[in-house]
Amino acid sequence: MINMLASVWALLAGVVLIMLGNGMHFTLMGLRGGMEGFSSAELSIITSGYFLGFLSGARFSPILIQRVGHVRVFAALGSFISAALIAFTLWAEPWTWTILRVVIGFCMSGIYVVAESWLNNATSNENRGKMLSAYMLAQTLGIIGAQGLLTLGDAGNAALFIGASILVSISFAPILLSIQPAPMVDVAKPCGLKDLFTASPLGTVGIFLLGSIYASQSGMGAVFGSEIGLSANQIALFVAMLFGGAMLMQVPIGWLSDRIDRRKVICGTAFLGAAACGLGWIAQSPPAWLTLDPAVPIMAAAFLAGGMTTPLYALFLAYTNDNVPVADMPAISGGLVFTFGLGAILGPLAVGLAMDVLGPFAFWIVLGGTFLAITVYALYRMSQSEATPASETDAYVNLVPTTSIVAVEDATTWAAENAEAE
């Protein structure tokens, strides 16, 4: 394990720094947007802009890399991100911010493709599973750490935006100065939605709905906190709890999914997510017997809801690939990532509109309703087909939604090979 980490420490260090900068900018959008007087609907459009750019980057960045090479693409995209982060403080206008978010989303997607290609090239089949876990951990720790950095400054001035820009800029140094050779990028063309639904109705519907949940949590969570009057430090803690729950719940949920019908695990996990959202909604008018600070159940709700969201992503990928031939996995995985991206674009728009009409606590209503929709559909699919025996399923991999299709394809292929070996 030590030898493995020693060979890729520069890549992992760079990933942590990238996620520190990107994690800061996500929360800063909600904090600064509230100060600028942006409505929930306007901030939801800005949030969706990132995921629109991210989805576009997943499609076009491999082509760009094949034309001009990893290093040039990595450096160019990083420069655009650094410039865009500073530009947020120069033009505080919703449509300008939306364009900047599209640019950042596109560039971040390309950077993930490059970084994950290098990581994949530096990994052998024997340690691929451990390497993927280390990469996912680096991403999550970077996002959580970013929330701590936000407590060091004031979102009302340019300092935190500049800090995020600096972190992204210096993240390129350990990666570009490492001696890893530039690998080939060969991403399979995603299958169409019709073929994807035919292969796995639950995987297709579930990951679309989950995309809306994840994007709303990560993009609108700070907006919710700002509108209910949480302090900047409390908002940073709220977002950190979303990702902290995700990091801690991956292992037990993954362990369970390798031993029983994955549809039952999906159903139970989604139901717990809905219950967590119910806890968050109750916090607006807590019962008389609940004498705690209202912020306590809100933080607990964030921890539990976030703790269910990320494992569901890996569950849907694993469940879908359990039911398709190994040769079709790359195209199916690409289709799932694309479907997740569509949900991520639309989800924040629904949450922002609901918050504008019903108030900030509609944040929990929309998320909870979406979790319940996943639960109900999983129950329906369980009534329509027999379960795949646990002995015939692929291994669960701790994937997180912030990865690109490169890591997803690599992880699903490794899981299938590992299951066959066992």
Short mmCIF file of C-alpha atoms in Angstrom, two decimals:
data_model
loop_
_atom_site.label_atom_id
_atom_site.label_comp_id
_atom_site.label_asym_id
_atom_site.label_seq_id
_atom_site.Cartn_x
_atom_site.Cartn_y
_atom_site.Cartn_z
CA MET A 1 0.00 0.00 0.00
CA ILE A 2 2.82 2.39 0.93
CA ASN A 3 4.68 1.69 -2.30
CA MET A 4 1.48 2.26 -4.26
CA LEU A 5 0.83 5.64 -2.63
CA ALA A 6 4.48 6.64 -3.07
CA SER A 7 4.15 6.18 -6.81
CA VAL A 8 1.13 8.47 -7.14
CA TRP A 9 1.38 10.83 -4.18
CA ALA A 10 1.81 13.82 -6.50
CA LEU A 11 -1.43 13.01 -8.32
CA LEU A 12 -3.36 12.55 -5.10
CA ALA A 13 -1.93 15.74 -3.61
CA GLY A 14 -2.95 17.64 -6.71
CA VAL A 15 -6.47 16.19 -6.51
CA VAL A 16 -6.82 17.30 -2.88
CA LEU A 17 -5.77 20.84 -3.80
CA ILE A 18 -8.16 20.92 -6.76
CA MET A 19 -11.04 19.80 -4.55
CA LEU A 20 -10.12 22.37 -1.90
CA GLY A 21 -10.49 25.13 -4.48
CA ASN A 22 -13.58 23.67 -6.13
CA GLY A 23 -15.24 22.92 -2.79
CA MET A 24 -14.68 26.50 -1.65
CA HIS A 25 -16.19 27.93 -4.82
CA PHE A 26 -19.36 25.81 -4.55
CA THR A 27 -20.19 27.11 -1.08
CA LEU A 28 -19.05 30.63 -1.92
CA MET A 29 -21.72 30.82 -4.63
CA GLY A 30 -24.47 30.49 -2.04
CA LEU A 31 -22.81 32.79 0.49
CA ARG A 32 -21.89 35.60 -1.87
CA GLY A 33 -25.05 35.20 -3.96
CA GLY A 34 -27.16 35.80 -0.87
CA MET A 35 -25.16 38.93 -0.07
CA GLU A 36 -25.69 40.19 -3.61
CA GLY A 37 -29.44 39.71 -3.29
CA PHE A 38 -29.80 36.88 -5.83
CA SER A 39 -33.03 34.91 -5.52
CA SER A 40 -33.17 31.15 -4.99
CA ALA A 41 -34.30 30.70 -8.59
CA GLU A 42 -31.37 32.75 -9.90
CA LEU A 43 -28.89 30.80 -7.79
CA SER A 44 -30.41 27.53 -8.96
CA ILE A 45 -29.74 28.52 -12.58
CA ILE A 46 -26.17 29.39 -11.63
CA THR A 47 -25.84 25.99 -9.94
CA SER A 48 -27.24 24.14 -12.96
CA GLY A 49 -24.75 25.99 -15.16
CA TYR A 50 -21.88 24.14 -13.49
CA PHE A 51 -23.39 20.74 -14.19
CA LEU A 52 -24.24 21.72 -17.77
CA GLY A 53 -20.58 22.59 -18.27
CA PHE A 54 -19.47 19.42 -16.50
CA LEU A 55 -21.62 17.24 -18.73
CA SER A 56 -20.31 19.02 -21.84
CA GLY A 57 -16.74 18.65 -20.66
CA ALA A 58 -17.19 14.91 -20.20
CA ARG A 59 -18.17 14.68 -23.86
CA PHE A 60 -15.59 16.97 -25.46
CA SER A 61 -12.50 16.96 -23.22
CA PRO A 62 -11.32 13.48 -24.35
CA ILE A 63 -11.42 14.73 -27.95
CA LEU A 64 -9.45 17.82 -26.94
CA ILE A 65 -6.87 15.71 -25.13
CA GLN A 66 -6.39 13.46 -28.16
CA ARG A 67 -5.73 16.51 -30.34
CA VAL A 68 -3.31 18.54 -28.24
CA GLY A 69 -2.22 16.29 -25.37
CA HIS A 70 -2.73 15.94 -21.63
CA VAL A 71 -0.33 18.60 -20.43
CA ARG A 72 -1.60 21.39 -22.68
CA VAL A 73 -5.24 20.62 -21.90
CA PHE A 74 -4.57 20.38 -18.17
CA ALA A 75 -2.69 23.68 -18.05
CA ALA A 76 -5.18 25.52 -20.26
CA LEU A 77 -8.27 24.37 -18.38
CA GLY A 78 -6.65 25.15 -15.05
CA SER A 79 -5.88 28.69 -16.20
CA PHE A 80 -9.51 29.24 -17.19
CA ILE A 81 -10.70 28.03 -13.77
CA SER A 82 -8.33 30.32 -11.90
CA ALA A 83 -9.41 33.31 -13.98
CA ALA A 84 -13.12 32.50 -13.63
CA LEU A 85 -12.90 32.22 -9.84
CA ILE A 86 -11.51 35.75 -9.61
CA ALA A 87 -13.99 37.05 -12.20
CA PHE A 88 -16.89 36.21 -9.88
CA THR A 89 -15.95 39.19 -7.72
CA LEU A 90 -15.74 41.56 -10.70
CA TRP A 91 -19.18 40.95 -12.24
CA ALA A 92 -21.80 40.13 -9.61
CA GLU A 93 -24.66 39.51 -12.03
CA PRO A 94 -26.65 36.24 -12.31
CA TRP A 95 -26.18 35.58 -16.02
CA THR A 96 -22.49 36.43 -15.88
CA TRP A 97 -22.08 34.03 -12.95
CA THR A 98 -23.99 31.35 -14.87
CA ILE A 99 -21.59 31.64 -17.82
CA LEU A 100 -18.61 31.49 -15.50
CA ARG A 101 -20.04 28.41 -13.83
CA VAL A 102 -20.51 26.70 -17.19
CA VAL A 103 -16.86 27.44 -17.96
CA ILE A 104 -15.68 26.10 -14.58
CA GLY A 105 -17.83 22.98 -14.91
CA PHE A 106 -16.44 22.24 -18.37
CA CYS A 107 -12.87 22.79 -17.23
CA MET A 108 -13.23 20.74 -14.04
CA SER A 109 -14.62 17.83 -16.02
CA GLY A 110 -11.62 17.95 -18.35
CA ILE A 111 -9.20 18.15 -15.44
CA TYR A 112 -10.77 15.07 -13.84
CA VAL A 113 -10.42 13.18 -17.12
CA VAL A 114 -6.72 14.05 -17.33
CA ALA A 115 -5.98 13.30 -13.66
CA GLU A 116 -7.88 10.02 -13.68
CA SER A 117 -6.19 8.93 -16.90
CA TRP A 118 -2.80 9.49 -15.31
CA LEU A 119 -3.91 7.70 -12.17
CA ASN A 120 -5.25 4.76 -14.15
CA ASN A 121 -2.00 4.53 -16.13
CA ALA A 122 0.05 4.43 -12.93
CA THR A 123 -1.98 1.62 -11.38
CA SER A 124 -1.64 -2.14 -11.81
CA ASN A 125 -4.56 -4.57 -11.77
CA GLU A 126 -3.47 -5.87 -8.36
CA ASN A 127 -3.82 -2.52 -6.56
CA ARG A 128 -6.49 -0.82 -8.70
CA GLY A 129 -9.22 -1.20 -6.09
CA LYS A 130 -7.10 0.36 -3.34
CA MET A 131 -6.00 3.13 -5.68
CA LEU A 132 -9.57 4.00 -6.57
CA SER A 133 -10.50 4.11 -2.88
CA ALA A 134 -7.56 6.42 -2.16
CA TYR A 135 -8.61 8.69 -5.03
CA MET A 136 -12.22 8.88 -3.81
CA LEU A 137 -11.01 9.61 -0.28
CA ALA A 138 -8.74 12.39 -1.56
CA GLN A 139 -11.67 14.00 -3.37
CA THR A 140 -13.99 13.86 -0.38
CA LEU A 141 -11.38 15.10 2.09
CA GLY A 142 -10.63 18.01 -0.23
CA ILE A 143 -14.27 19.10 -0.31
CA ILE A 144 -14.64 18.79 3.48
CA GLY A 145 -11.38 20.64 4.08
CA ALA A 146 -12.55 23.44 1.79
CA GLN A 147 -15.39 24.20 4.19
CA GLY A 148 -12.88 24.72 6.98
CA LEU A 149 -10.93 27.18 4.82
CA LEU A 150 -14.09 29.23 4.31
CA THR A 151 -14.13 30.08 8.01
CA LEU A 152 -10.83 31.95 7.60
CA GLY A 153 -12.25 34.83 5.55
CA ASP A 154 -15.27 36.88 4.56
CA ALA A 155 -17.35 35.92 1.52
CA GLY A 156 -18.22 39.60 1.13
CA ASN A 157 -14.82 40.45 -0.32
CA ALA A 158 -12.51 38.89 -2.89
CA ALA A 159 -10.11 37.13 -0.50
CA LEU A 160 -11.78 33.71 -0.44
CA PHE A 161 -12.29 33.70 -4.22
CA ILE A 162 -8.63 34.54 -4.69
CA GLY A 163 -7.71 31.81 -2.21
CA ALA A 164 -9.74 29.25 -4.19
CA SER A 165 -8.03 30.43 -7.38
CA ILE A 166 -4.59 30.03 -5.80
CA LEU A 167 -5.38 26.50 -4.60
CA VAL A 168 -6.49 25.42 -8.06
CA SER A 169 -3.41 27.02 -9.63
CA ILE A 170 -0.88 25.37 -7.33
CA SER A 171 -2.65 22.00 -7.64
CA PHE A 172 -1.15 21.66 -11.12
CA ALA A 173 2.43 21.76 -9.85
CA PRO A 174 2.63 18.31 -8.20
CA ILE A 175 0.73 16.73 -11.10
CA LEU A 176 2.57 18.36 -14.01
CA LEU A 177 5.98 18.01 -12.36
CA SER A 178 5.53 14.31 -11.67
CA ILE A 179 7.22 11.83 -13.95
CA GLN A 180 4.09 9.95 -14.94
CA PRO A 181 3.91 9.33 -18.71
CA ALA A 182 0.90 10.68 -20.57
CA PRO A 183 -1.55 7.83 -21.22
CA MET A 184 -4.02 7.34 -24.02
CA VAL A 185 -7.58 8.48 -23.39
CA ASP A 186 -10.10 6.04 -24.78
CA VAL A 187 -13.59 6.71 -23.47
CA ALA A 188 -16.40 4.56 -24.82
CA LYS A 189 -19.39 6.26 -26.43
CA PRO A 190 -22.30 6.27 -23.95
CA CYS A 191 -25.27 4.13 -24.88
CA GLY A 192 -28.60 5.83 -25.59
CA LEU A 193 -31.24 6.37 -22.92
CA LYS A 194 -33.58 3.82 -24.51
CA ASP A 195 -30.91 1.11 -24.47
CA LEU A 196 -29.90 2.09 -20.97
CA PHE A 197 -33.48 1.84 -19.70
CA THR A 198 -33.88 -1.53 -21.39
CA ALA A 199 -30.74 -2.79 -19.67
CA SER A 200 -31.70 -1.45 -16.24
CA PRO A 201 -34.92 0.52 -15.60
CA LEU A 202 -34.07 1.02 -11.91
CA GLY A 203 -30.51 2.08 -12.64
CA THR A 204 -31.63 4.61 -15.25
CA VAL A 205 -34.50 6.19 -13.32
CA GLY A 206 -32.69 6.00 -10.00
CA ILE A 207 -29.47 7.64 -11.12
CA PHE A 208 -31.39 10.42 -12.90
CA LEU A 209 -33.28 11.24 -9.70
CA LEU A 210 -30.09 10.91 -7.66
CA GLY A 211 -28.33 13.40 -9.92
CA SER A 212 -30.97 15.97 -9.02
CA ILE A 213 -30.49 15.24 -5.32
CA TYR A 214 -26.70 15.46 -5.40
CA ALA A 215 -26.57 18.69 -7.39
CA SER A 216 -29.21 20.28 -5.17
CA GLN A 217 -27.35 19.32 -2.01
CA SER A 218 -23.93 20.47 -3.17
CA GLY A 219 -25.10 23.56 -5.06
CA MET A 220 -28.18 24.75 -3.14
CA GLY A 221 -27.18 23.70 0.37
CA ALA A 222 -25.33 26.97 1.00
CA VAL A 223 -28.28 28.90 -0.48
CA PHE A 224 -30.63 27.18 1.97
CA GLY A 225 -28.33 27.98 4.88
CA SER A 226 -28.05 31.61 3.84
CA GLU A 227 -31.82 32.05 3.50
CA ILE A 228 -32.63 30.62 6.94
CA GLY A 229 -30.06 32.88 8.59
CA LEU A 230 -27.21 30.49 9.38
CA SER A 231 -23.86 32.16 9.90
CA ALA A 232 -21.08 31.67 7.37
CA ASN A 233 -19.36 29.20 9.70
CA GLN A 234 -22.59 27.26 10.18
CA ILE A 235 -23.14 27.09 6.43
CA ALA A 236 -19.62 25.75 5.94
CA LEU A 237 -20.32 23.15 8.63
CA PHE A 238 -23.64 22.26 6.98
CA VAL A 239 -21.92 21.53 3.65
CA ALA A 240 -19.11 19.66 5.41
CA MET A 241 -21.71 17.46 7.11
CA LEU A 242 -23.21 16.54 3.73
CA PHE A 243 -19.88 15.17 2.54
CA GLY A 244 -18.76 13.86 5.93
CA GLY A 245 -21.81 11.62 6.05
CA ALA A 246 -21.04 10.42 2.54
CA MET A 247 -17.50 9.47 3.50
CA LEU A 248 -18.51 7.51 6.60
CA MET A 249 -21.54 5.68 5.21
CA GLN A 250 -19.91 4.31 2.05
CA VAL A 251 -18.22 1.36 3.75
CA PRO A 252 -21.15 -0.15 5.71
CA ILE A 253 -23.60 0.33 2.84
CA GLY A 254 -21.13 -1.14 0.36
CA TRP A 255 -20.46 -4.10 2.65
CA LEU A 256 -24.20 -4.78 2.91
CA SER A 257 -24.77 -4.46 -0.84
CA ASP A 258 -22.27 -7.23 -1.56
CA ARG A 259 -24.26 -9.64 0.61
CA ILE A 260 -27.97 -9.09 -0.05
CA ASP A 261 -30.22 -8.01 -2.91
CA ARG A 262 -28.91 -4.61 -3.97
CA ARG A 263 -32.42 -3.40 -4.68
CA LYS A 264 -33.26 -3.82 -0.99
CA VAL A 265 -30.19 -1.78 -0.07
CA ILE A 266 -31.16 0.90 -2.62
CA CYS A 267 -34.69 0.99 -1.24
CA GLY A 268 -33.58 1.21 2.38
CA THR A 269 -30.87 3.79 1.70
CA ALA A 270 -33.26 6.04 -0.23
CA PHE A 271 -35.89 5.73 2.50
CA LEU A 272 -33.36 6.76 5.15
CA GLY A 273 -32.46 9.73 2.94
CA ALA A 274 -36.12 10.74 2.84
CA ALA A 275 -36.37 10.39 6.62
CA ALA A 276 -33.30 12.60 7.04
CA CYS A 277 -34.93 15.26 4.87
CA GLY A 278 -38.02 15.00 7.07
CA LEU A 279 -35.83 15.75 10.07
CA GLY A 280 -34.47 18.83 8.30
CA TRP A 281 -37.97 20.03 7.43
CA ILE A 282 -39.22 19.61 11.01
CA ALA A 283 -36.45 21.95 12.19
CA GLN A 284 -38.39 24.97 10.89
CA SER A 285 -41.11 24.38 13.51
CA PRO A 286 -39.62 22.00 16.08
CA PRO A 287 -42.03 20.33 18.53
CA ALA A 288 -42.21 21.72 22.04
CA TRP A 289 -40.38 18.76 23.52
CA LEU A 290 -37.36 19.37 21.27
CA THR A 291 -35.32 21.90 23.22
CA LEU A 292 -32.22 21.72 21.05
CA ASP A 293 -30.89 24.56 18.94
CA PRO A 294 -32.73 24.26 15.57
CA ALA A 295 -29.31 24.12 13.89
CA VAL A 296 -28.64 20.72 15.50
CA PRO A 297 -31.35 18.74 13.65
CA ILE A 298 -30.45 20.60 10.46
CA MET A 299 -26.83 19.48 10.75
CA ALA A 300 -27.94 15.94 11.59
CA ALA A 301 -30.23 15.95 8.55
CA ALA A 302 -27.35 17.08 6.34
CA PHE A 303 -25.10 14.32 7.68
CA LEU A 304 -27.70 11.60 7.12
CA ALA A 305 -29.01 12.86 3.76
CA GLY A 306 -25.49 13.30 2.40
CA GLY A 307 -24.56 9.93 3.87
CA MET A 308 -27.24 8.25 1.77
CA THR A 309 -26.66 10.16 -1.47
CA THR A 310 -23.11 9.20 -2.41
CA PRO A 311 -23.47 5.48 -1.59
CA LEU A 312 -26.61 5.41 -3.77
CA TYR A 313 -24.49 6.59 -6.71
CA ALA A 314 -22.15 3.62 -6.36
CA LEU A 315 -25.11 1.31 -5.72
CA PHE A 316 -26.84 2.27 -8.97
CA LEU A 317 -23.64 1.78 -10.94
CA ALA A 318 -22.97 -1.59 -9.34
CA TYR A 319 -26.58 -2.79 -9.69
CA THR A 320 -26.77 -1.83 -13.35
CA ASN A 321 -23.50 -3.50 -14.23
CA ASP A 322 -24.62 -6.65 -12.41
CA ASN A 323 -27.15 -7.13 -15.19
CA VAL A 324 -25.11 -6.43 -18.33
CA PRO A 325 -22.28 -8.29 -20.10
CA VAL A 326 -18.75 -7.14 -19.28
CA ALA A 327 -18.24 -6.00 -22.88
CA ASP A 328 -21.16 -3.58 -22.57
CA MET A 329 -20.08 -2.07 -19.25
CA PRO A 330 -18.12 0.93 -20.63
CA ALA A 331 -21.04 2.09 -22.79
CA ILE A 332 -23.56 1.44 -20.01
CA SER A 333 -21.40 3.29 -17.47
CA GLY A 334 -21.13 6.23 -19.85
CA GLY A 335 -24.90 6.25 -20.25
CA LEU A 336 -25.37 6.28 -16.48
CA VAL A 337 -22.94 9.17 -16.03
CA PHE A 338 -24.76 11.12 -18.75
CA THR A 339 -28.16 10.41 -17.17
CA PHE A 340 -26.84 11.47 -13.77
CA GLY A 341 -25.67 14.72 -15.38
CA LEU A 342 -29.11 15.41 -16.83
CA GLY A 343 -30.63 15.03 -13.39
CA ALA A 344 -27.94 17.28 -11.93
CA ILE A 345 -28.86 20.04 -14.39
CA LEU A 346 -32.60 19.87 -13.71
CA GLY A 347 -32.62 19.19 -9.95
CA PRO A 348 -31.36 22.58 -8.69
CA LEU A 349 -33.88 24.35 -10.93
CA ALA A 350 -36.74 22.49 -9.24
CA VAL A 351 -35.34 23.19 -5.77
CA GLY A 352 -34.73 26.88 -6.51
CA LEU A 353 -38.26 27.38 -7.84
CA ALA A 354 -39.77 25.57 -4.85
CA MET A 355 -37.73 27.67 -2.42
CA ASP A 356 -38.85 30.85 -4.13
CA VAL A 357 -42.52 29.85 -3.93
CA LEU A 358 -42.71 27.94 -0.64
CA GLY A 359 -39.77 29.28 1.32
CA PRO A 360 -36.27 27.97 2.07
CA PHE A 361 -37.42 24.79 3.84
CA ALA A 362 -38.85 23.59 0.52
CA PHE A 363 -35.22 22.52 0.03
CA TRP A 364 -35.98 19.51 2.21
CA ILE A 365 -39.41 18.88 0.68
CA VAL A 366 -38.02 18.48 -2.84
CA LEU A 367 -35.06 16.37 -1.74
CA GLY A 368 -37.22 14.18 0.49
CA GLY A 369 -39.80 13.72 -2.25
CA THR A 370 -37.10 12.67 -4.69
CA PHE A 371 -35.65 10.17 -2.22
CA LEU A 372 -39.16 8.75 -1.75
CA ALA A 373 -39.61 8.48 -5.52
CA ILE A 374 -36.45 6.34 -5.66
CA THR A 375 -37.77 4.20 -2.79
CA VAL A 376 -41.15 3.60 -4.43
CA TYR A 377 -39.66 2.81 -7.83
CA ALA A 378 -37.16 0.39 -6.27
CA LEU A 379 -40.05 -1.41 -4.54
CA TYR A 380 -41.91 -1.57 -7.84
CA ARG A 381 -38.92 -3.04 -9.68
CA MET A 382 -38.49 -5.64 -6.92
CA SER A 383 -42.02 -6.84 -7.70
CA GLN A 384 -41.23 -7.17 -11.42
CA SER A 385 -38.13 -9.35 -11.47
CA GLU A 386 -36.09 -11.80 -9.44
CA ALA A 387 -33.01 -10.72 -7.57
CA THR A 388 -29.54 -11.55 -8.86
CA PRO A 389 -27.84 -13.84 -6.32
CA ALA A 390 -25.19 -12.01 -4.30
CA SER A 391 -22.61 -14.58 -5.40
CA GLU A 392 -23.10 -13.48 -9.01
CA THR A 393 -22.83 -9.73 -8.50
CA ASP A 394 -19.82 -7.50 -9.09
CA ALA A 395 -17.89 -5.97 -6.22
CA TYR A 396 -19.09 -2.63 -4.85
CA VAL A 397 -16.64 0.23 -5.46
CA ASN A 398 -16.65 3.43 -3.38
CA LEU A 399 -17.27 5.78 -6.29
CA VAL A 400 -18.26 9.40 -5.71
CA PRO A 401 -20.31 11.56 -8.11
CA THR A 402 -17.48 14.04 -8.67
CA THR A 403 -15.46 11.56 -10.73
CA SER A 404 -15.38 11.52 -14.51
CA ILE A 405 -16.32 8.70 -16.84
CA VAL A 406 -12.67 7.58 -16.88
CA ALA A 407 -12.78 6.52 -13.22
CA VAL A 408 -16.29 5.10 -13.56
CA GLU A 409 -15.30 2.86 -16.50
CA ASP A 410 -12.12 1.81 -14.73
CA ALA A 411 -13.97 1.01 -11.50
CA THR A 412 -16.76 -1.00 -13.11
CA THR A 413 -14.30 -3.03 -15.18
CA TRP A 414 -12.18 -3.72 -12.11
CA ALA A 415 -15.26 -4.73 -10.10
CA ALA A 416 -16.31 -7.23 -12.77
CA GLU A 417 -12.81 -8.73 -13.03
CA ASN A 418 -12.49 -8.91 -9.24
CA ALA A 419 -15.85 -10.69 -8.94
CA GLU A 420 -14.82 -13.26 -11.56
CA ALA A 421 -11.52 -13.88 -9.77
CA GLU A 422 -13.33 -14.56 -6.53
#
